[in-house]
Coordinates of C-alpha atoms in Angstrom, one line a residue:
M18 CA -62.2 -4.9 -9.2
N19 CA -63.1 -8.6 -9.5
I20 CA -63.5 -10.1 -13.0
F21 CA -64.9 -13.6 -13.3
N22 CA -65.2 -16.0 -16.1
N23 CA -68.5 -15.7 -17.9
T24 CA -69.9 -19.3 -17.8
G25 CA -72.9 -19.2 -15.4
I26 CA -76.6 -19.2 -16.3
S27 CA -78.2 -15.9 -15.6
L28 CA -80.6 -16.0 -12.6
T29 CA -83.3 -13.4 -11.9
I30 CA -85.1 -13.3 -8.5
L31 CA -88.7 -12.0 -8.7
T32 CA -90.0 -10.7 -5.4
G33 CA -93.0 -8.6 -4.3
F34 CA -95.8 -8.8 -1.8
L35 CA -98.8 -11.1 -2.1
G36 CA -101.0 -10.2 -5.0
A37 CA -98.6 -7.7 -6.7
G38 CA -98.6 -9.5 -10.0
K39 CA -95.7 -11.9 -9.9
T40 CA -97.7 -14.8 -11.2
T41 CA -99.2 -12.7 -14.0
M42 CA -95.6 -11.9 -15.1
L43 CA -94.6 -15.6 -14.9
N44 CA -97.6 -16.6 -16.9
R45 CA -96.6 -14.2 -19.7
I46 CA -93.2 -15.8 -19.9
L47 CA -94.3 -19.4 -19.7
N48 CA -97.1 -18.9 -22.4
G49 CA -95.0 -16.5 -24.6
N50 CA -93.9 -17.2 -28.1
H51 CA -90.3 -15.9 -27.6
G52 CA -88.1 -18.9 -28.4
L53 CA -86.0 -18.6 -25.2
K54 CA -85.3 -21.5 -22.9
V55 CA -86.4 -20.0 -19.6
A56 CA -86.7 -22.1 -16.4
V57 CA -89.3 -20.6 -14.1
L58 CA -89.1 -21.8 -10.6
V59 CA -92.3 -21.3 -8.6
N60 CA -93.5 -22.2 -5.1
D61 CA -96.7 -23.8 -6.3
F62 CA -97.9 -25.2 -9.6
G63 CA -101.5 -24.4 -8.6
S64 CA -100.9 -20.6 -9.1
I65 CA -99.6 -21.0 -12.6
N66 CA -102.0 -21.1 -15.5
I67 CA -100.3 -22.8 -18.4
D68 CA -102.0 -23.3 -21.8
A69 CA -102.6 -27.0 -22.0
E70 CA -101.7 -27.0 -25.7
L71 CA -98.1 -25.9 -24.8
I72 CA -97.4 -28.8 -22.4
V73 CA -95.2 -31.5 -24.0
G74 CA -94.1 -33.3 -20.8
I75 CA -94.8 -33.6 -17.1
E76 CA -92.5 -35.0 -14.5
S77 CA -92.8 -35.1 -10.7
N78 CA -91.9 -31.4 -10.3
V79 CA -91.3 -30.2 -13.8
I80 CA -93.6 -29.2 -16.7
S81 CA -92.0 -29.0 -20.1
L82 CA -93.5 -26.6 -22.7
A83 CA -93.4 -26.5 -26.5
N84 CA -91.9 -23.0 -26.5
G85 CA -88.7 -24.3 -24.8
C86 CA -89.5 -23.2 -21.3
I87 CA -89.9 -25.4 -18.3
C88 CA -91.7 -24.7 -15.0
C89 CA -90.4 -26.3 -11.8
T90 CA -91.7 -26.3 -8.2
I91 CA -89.2 -25.2 -5.6
R92 CA -88.9 -28.0 -3.1
D93 CA -87.4 -27.9 0.4
D94 CA -83.8 -27.5 -0.8
L95 CA -83.7 -24.4 -3.1
I96 CA -80.0 -25.0 -4.1
A97 CA -80.7 -28.6 -5.1
T98 CA -83.7 -27.5 -7.1
V99 CA -81.6 -25.0 -9.1
M100 CA -78.8 -27.5 -9.6
E101 CA -81.2 -30.1 -10.9
T102 CA -82.7 -27.5 -13.2
I103 CA -79.4 -26.5 -14.8
N104 CA -78.2 -30.1 -15.1
R105 CA -81.2 -31.1 -17.2
P106 CA -80.4 -32.5 -20.7
E107 CA -81.8 -29.4 -22.3
R108 CA -80.0 -26.8 -20.3
P109 CA -82.0 -23.5 -19.7
E110 CA -80.6 -20.2 -20.9
Y111 CA -82.2 -18.2 -18.1
I112 CA -83.6 -18.9 -14.7
L113 CA -86.4 -16.9 -13.2
L114 CA -86.9 -17.7 -9.5
E115 CA -90.2 -16.7 -7.7
A116 CA -89.7 -15.7 -4.1
S117 CA -92.8 -16.1 -2.0
G118 CA -94.8 -13.0 -1.3
V119 CA -93.6 -12.8 2.3
A120 CA -90.0 -13.7 1.6
E121 CA -86.9 -11.5 2.1
P122 CA -85.0 -11.8 -1.2
S123 CA -81.6 -10.8 0.3
G124 CA -81.0 -14.3 1.7
I125 CA -81.7 -15.9 -1.7
A126 CA -79.3 -13.4 -3.3
M127 CA -76.6 -14.2 -0.8
T128 CA -76.9 -17.9 -1.6
F129 CA -76.2 -17.5 -5.3
N130 CA -73.6 -14.8 -4.8
N131 CA -71.4 -17.4 -3.2
P132 CA -68.2 -17.8 -5.3
S133 CA -68.7 -21.6 -5.4
F134 CA -71.7 -21.1 -7.7
R135 CA -70.0 -18.5 -10.0
D136 CA -69.2 -21.0 -12.8
R137 CA -72.8 -22.3 -12.8
I138 CA -75.0 -19.4 -11.7
R139 CA -74.7 -15.6 -12.3
L140 CA -77.1 -13.5 -10.3
D141 CA -78.4 -11.1 -12.9
S142 CA -80.9 -9.1 -10.9
I143 CA -83.6 -8.8 -8.3
L144 CA -86.9 -7.4 -9.5
C145 CA -89.7 -6.3 -7.2
V146 CA -93.3 -6.2 -8.4
V147 CA -95.4 -3.6 -6.5
D148 CA -99.2 -3.3 -6.7
A149 CA -100.0 0.4 -7.4
E150 CA -103.5 0.0 -6.0
Q151 CA -102.7 -1.9 -2.8
V152 CA -99.2 -0.6 -1.9
F153 CA -100.4 1.3 1.1
T154 CA -102.7 -1.5 2.4
S155 CA -101.6 -4.0 5.1
P156 CA -99.6 -1.5 7.1
E157 CA -98.4 -4.2 9.4
F158 CA -96.3 -5.6 6.5
M159 CA -95.0 -2.2 5.3
D160 CA -91.5 -2.8 6.6
L161 CA -91.4 -6.1 4.6
K162 CA -92.6 -4.3 1.4
L163 CA -90.0 -1.6 1.8
F164 CA -87.3 -4.2 2.4
Q165 CA -88.3 -6.1 -0.7
M166 CA -88.0 -2.9 -2.7
A167 CA -84.7 -1.9 -1.1
C168 CA -83.2 -5.2 -2.2
A169 CA -84.4 -4.8 -5.8
D170 CA -82.4 -3.6 -8.7
M171 CA -85.6 -2.5 -10.3
I172 CA -89.2 -1.8 -9.1
I173 CA -92.0 -2.8 -11.4
L174 CA -95.0 -0.6 -10.4
N175 CA -97.8 -2.8 -11.6
K176 CA -101.6 -2.2 -12.2
V177 CA -101.1 1.5 -12.9
D178 CA -104.2 1.4 -15.1
L179 CA -106.3 0.8 -11.9
V180 CA -105.2 4.0 -10.3
G181 CA -105.0 7.7 -11.3
S182 CA -102.0 9.8 -11.9
D183 CA -102.3 11.3 -8.4
Q184 CA -101.8 7.8 -6.9
V185 CA -98.8 7.1 -9.0
A186 CA -97.3 10.5 -8.1
R187 CA -98.0 9.8 -4.4
I188 CA -96.2 6.4 -4.6
K189 CA -93.2 8.0 -6.3
E190 CA -93.1 10.8 -3.6
W191 CA -93.3 8.1 -0.9
L192 CA -90.4 6.2 -2.5
D193 CA -88.4 9.4 -2.9
S194 CA -88.6 10.0 0.8
R195 CA -87.2 6.5 1.6
F196 CA -84.7 5.7 -1.1
H197 CA -81.9 7.8 -2.4
C198 CA -81.7 6.1 -5.7
Y199 CA -84.1 3.6 -7.3
R200 CA -85.3 2.5 -10.8
L201 CA -89.0 2.3 -11.4
I202 CA -91.0 1.0 -14.4
E203 CA -94.7 1.4 -14.6
A204 CA -96.6 -1.6 -16.0
V205 CA -100.1 -2.8 -16.8
Q206 CA -100.9 -6.5 -16.3
A207 CA -97.2 -7.1 -15.5
D208 CA -96.4 -6.5 -19.2
V209 CA -92.7 -5.6 -19.3
P210 CA -90.5 -6.6 -22.3
L211 CA -88.1 -9.5 -21.8
P212 CA -84.9 -7.4 -22.5
V213 CA -85.8 -5.5 -19.3
L214 CA -86.7 -8.5 -17.2
L215 CA -83.9 -10.9 -18.3
S216 CA -80.4 -10.7 -19.6
V217 CA -81.4 -11.1 -23.2
G218 CA -80.6 -9.1 -26.3
R219 CA -77.9 -7.7 -28.5
Y220 CA -74.3 -8.1 -27.4
D221 CA -75.2 -10.9 -25.0
P222 CA -72.8 -13.8 -25.9
T223 CA -75.6 -16.4 -25.2
Q224 CA -78.2 -14.6 -27.2
A225 CA -77.1 -13.1 -30.6
D226 CA -80.6 -12.4 -32.0
P227 CA -80.8 -8.6 -32.4
N228 CA -84.6 -8.7 -32.6
W229 CA -84.7 -8.8 -28.8
Y230 CA -84.0 -5.1 -28.8
N231 CA -86.8 -4.3 -31.1
L232 CA -89.3 -2.9 -28.7
K233 CA -91.9 -2.0 -31.3
H234 CA -95.1 -3.9 -32.1
H235 CA -95.1 -7.6 -31.5
D236 CA -97.9 -10.1 -31.5
C237 CA -99.5 -10.9 -28.2
R238 CA -99.5 -14.6 -27.6
D239 CA -100.6 -14.3 -23.9
S240 CA -103.7 -16.6 -23.5
H241 CA -104.7 -14.6 -20.5
C242 CA -104.8 -11.3 -22.3
N243 CA -108.4 -10.0 -22.9
Q244 CA -107.5 -8.7 -26.4
K245 CA -106.5 -11.7 -28.5
H246 CA -105.5 -9.9 -31.7
H247 CA -103.9 -6.6 -30.6
H248 CA -100.3 -5.5 -30.3
H249 CA -98.1 -4.3 -27.4
D250 CA -96.0 -1.4 -28.4
H251 CA -93.2 -0.9 -25.9
S252 CA -91.4 1.7 -28.0
N253 CA -93.6 4.4 -26.4
V254 CA -92.3 3.5 -23.0
F255 CA -88.8 2.2 -23.5
G256 CA -85.9 3.5 -25.6
T257 CA -82.5 2.1 -26.5
W258 CA -79.0 3.7 -27.0
S259 CA -75.9 2.0 -28.3
Y260 CA -72.2 2.8 -28.2
E261 CA -69.4 1.2 -30.3
T262 CA -65.6 1.8 -30.5
D263 CA -62.6 -0.1 -31.7
R264 CA -60.3 1.6 -29.1
P265 CA -59.7 -0.3 -25.9
L266 CA -61.4 0.8 -22.7
S267 CA -60.1 1.1 -19.1
L268 CA -62.2 -1.2 -16.9
D269 CA -61.5 0.8 -13.8
V270 CA -62.9 3.9 -15.4
L271 CA -65.8 2.1 -17.0
S272 CA -66.7 0.4 -13.7
E273 CA -66.9 3.7 -12.0
I274 CA -69.1 5.2 -14.8
V275 CA -71.6 2.4 -15.2
S276 CA -72.1 2.2 -11.4
K277 CA -73.4 5.8 -11.6
L278 CA -75.7 5.7 -14.6
P279 CA -78.8 7.8 -14.5
V280 CA -81.9 6.3 -12.9
N281 CA -83.8 6.3 -16.2
I282 CA -81.3 3.7 -17.5
Y283 CA -82.7 0.3 -16.5
R284 CA -80.2 -2.1 -18.2
A285 CA -76.9 -1.9 -20.0
K286 CA -74.9 -4.7 -21.5
G287 CA -72.1 -5.2 -23.9
V288 CA -69.1 -7.0 -25.3
M289 CA -65.9 -5.0 -24.6
Y290 CA -62.4 -4.6 -25.9
T291 CA -60.3 -3.6 -22.9
L292 CA -56.8 -2.5 -21.9
D293 CA -57.0 -4.9 -19.0
A294 CA -57.6 -8.1 -21.0
P295 CA -57.0 -7.2 -24.6
E296 CA -56.9 -10.8 -25.9
R297 CA -60.3 -11.7 -24.5
R298 CA -63.8 -10.4 -24.8
V299 CA -65.1 -8.8 -21.6
I300 CA -68.9 -9.0 -20.9
L301 CA -70.7 -6.1 -19.2
Q302 CA -74.0 -6.5 -17.5
V303 CA -75.7 -3.6 -15.6
V304 CA -79.1 -3.8 -13.9
G305 CA -80.0 -0.9 -11.8
R306 CA -77.1 -0.5 -9.4
R307 CA -75.8 -4.0 -10.0
V308 CA -72.7 -4.1 -12.2
D309 CA -71.2 -7.5 -13.4
I310 CA -68.0 -7.6 -15.5
S311 CA -66.8 -11.0 -16.6
L312 CA -64.3 -12.6 -19.0
A313 CA -65.5 -14.5 -22.0
D314 CA -63.6 -16.2 -24.8
E315 CA -60.7 -15.0 -26.8
W316 CA -61.2 -12.7 -29.7
G317 CA -59.5 -15.1 -32.1
K318 CA -59.9 -14.0 -35.7
R319 CA -62.6 -11.5 -34.7
T320 CA -61.8 -7.8 -34.7
P321 CA -61.7 -6.5 -31.1
R322 CA -64.4 -4.0 -30.7
T323 CA -66.6 -2.7 -28.0
Q324 CA -70.4 -2.8 -28.4
I325 CA -72.6 -1.6 -25.6
V326 CA -76.4 -1.1 -25.6
A327 CA -78.5 0.5 -22.9
I328 CA -82.3 0.3 -22.4
G329 CA -84.2 3.0 -20.5
A330 CA -87.2 5.3 -20.4
A331 CA -88.3 6.5 -23.8
G332 CA -87.3 10.1 -24.5
A333 CA -85.3 10.3 -21.3
I334 CA -81.9 9.0 -22.4
D335 CA -79.4 11.8 -22.8
E336 CA -77.4 10.4 -25.7
E337 CA -74.7 13.1 -25.8
S338 CA -74.1 12.8 -22.0
L339 CA -73.9 9.0 -22.2
R340 CA -71.5 9.1 -25.1
A341 CA -69.3 11.6 -23.3
K342 CA -69.2 9.3 -20.2
F343 CA -68.1 6.2 -22.2
E344 CA -65.6 8.2 -24.2
Q345 CA -63.8 8.8 -20.9
C346 CA -63.2 5.1 -20.7
I347 CA -61.0 5.0 -23.8
G348 CA -57.4 4.3 -23.0
N349 CA -54.2 4.1 -25.0
S350 CA -53.9 1.7 -27.8
V351 CA -52.7 -1.9 -27.2
A352 CA -49.7 -3.2 -29.0
G353 CA -50.5 -5.7 -31.6
H354 CA -54.1 -4.5 -32.3

């Protein structure tokens, strides 16, 4: 099992066929009042609708926003664009990269999985946005649509409000016939909470604010939402579960368990106390089938302790079963702790 140092900026690749809702999702992030420094890399500024009041600076290919985000155009050299972005004076905390509607995301993922980028970029996930209303149109591009979904760690089935339950069931049956295991989230107007989209939230060493795992009501600051003064309540759709122990875990056992989490678990992350590296904190990041385990700093004067949180479908998380699985990871005590 490979364990790397945890120093890279998390990068999420957003894919999906033309018109699926990628731009709507990007607009939500760029116009959101979330306090995160997110760099959104897009193919064309023209498709992005940024509130003029948020803009605090414009360079040749970069728009800086008052909420801490920046929006950059992807030029001919993708790697150069990403490197320029992370080397800016105000270093972003997260990068969200928009793949074009007809792009195959696997090539982009392979680029940033290169070990030479490991200390600067950590590929967090590939998300695929699918239009529930138009998924079966353009049959000549069906292979591309399926490939985009096959590459994804999670599928965002968008615009479910425009179709009936029969169409959603038909889509799921169609996916079941093609994929052995996949994670699907239903969405309206590409509204998915940031703890699902990005590597943010409790037990993330770069984001200590526990409010990110509060999925209950929050004010909608999206200037493109038709209801200016309503609330989005994600707690009806998503649920969280947490696990804590002061006994060290076996990474080999844990790696095996988290790679086989139920499909209704979308993300899991944590800071872990392990038998394998007892003097250092070990960071766990799980998105769909993607498992990332990396070394962080030493515990120092902090008490070694494992804290893991999972986010999944509301009412579908089997807490007893999950706890039993993680209890299997507990090993013998480490001398000196």
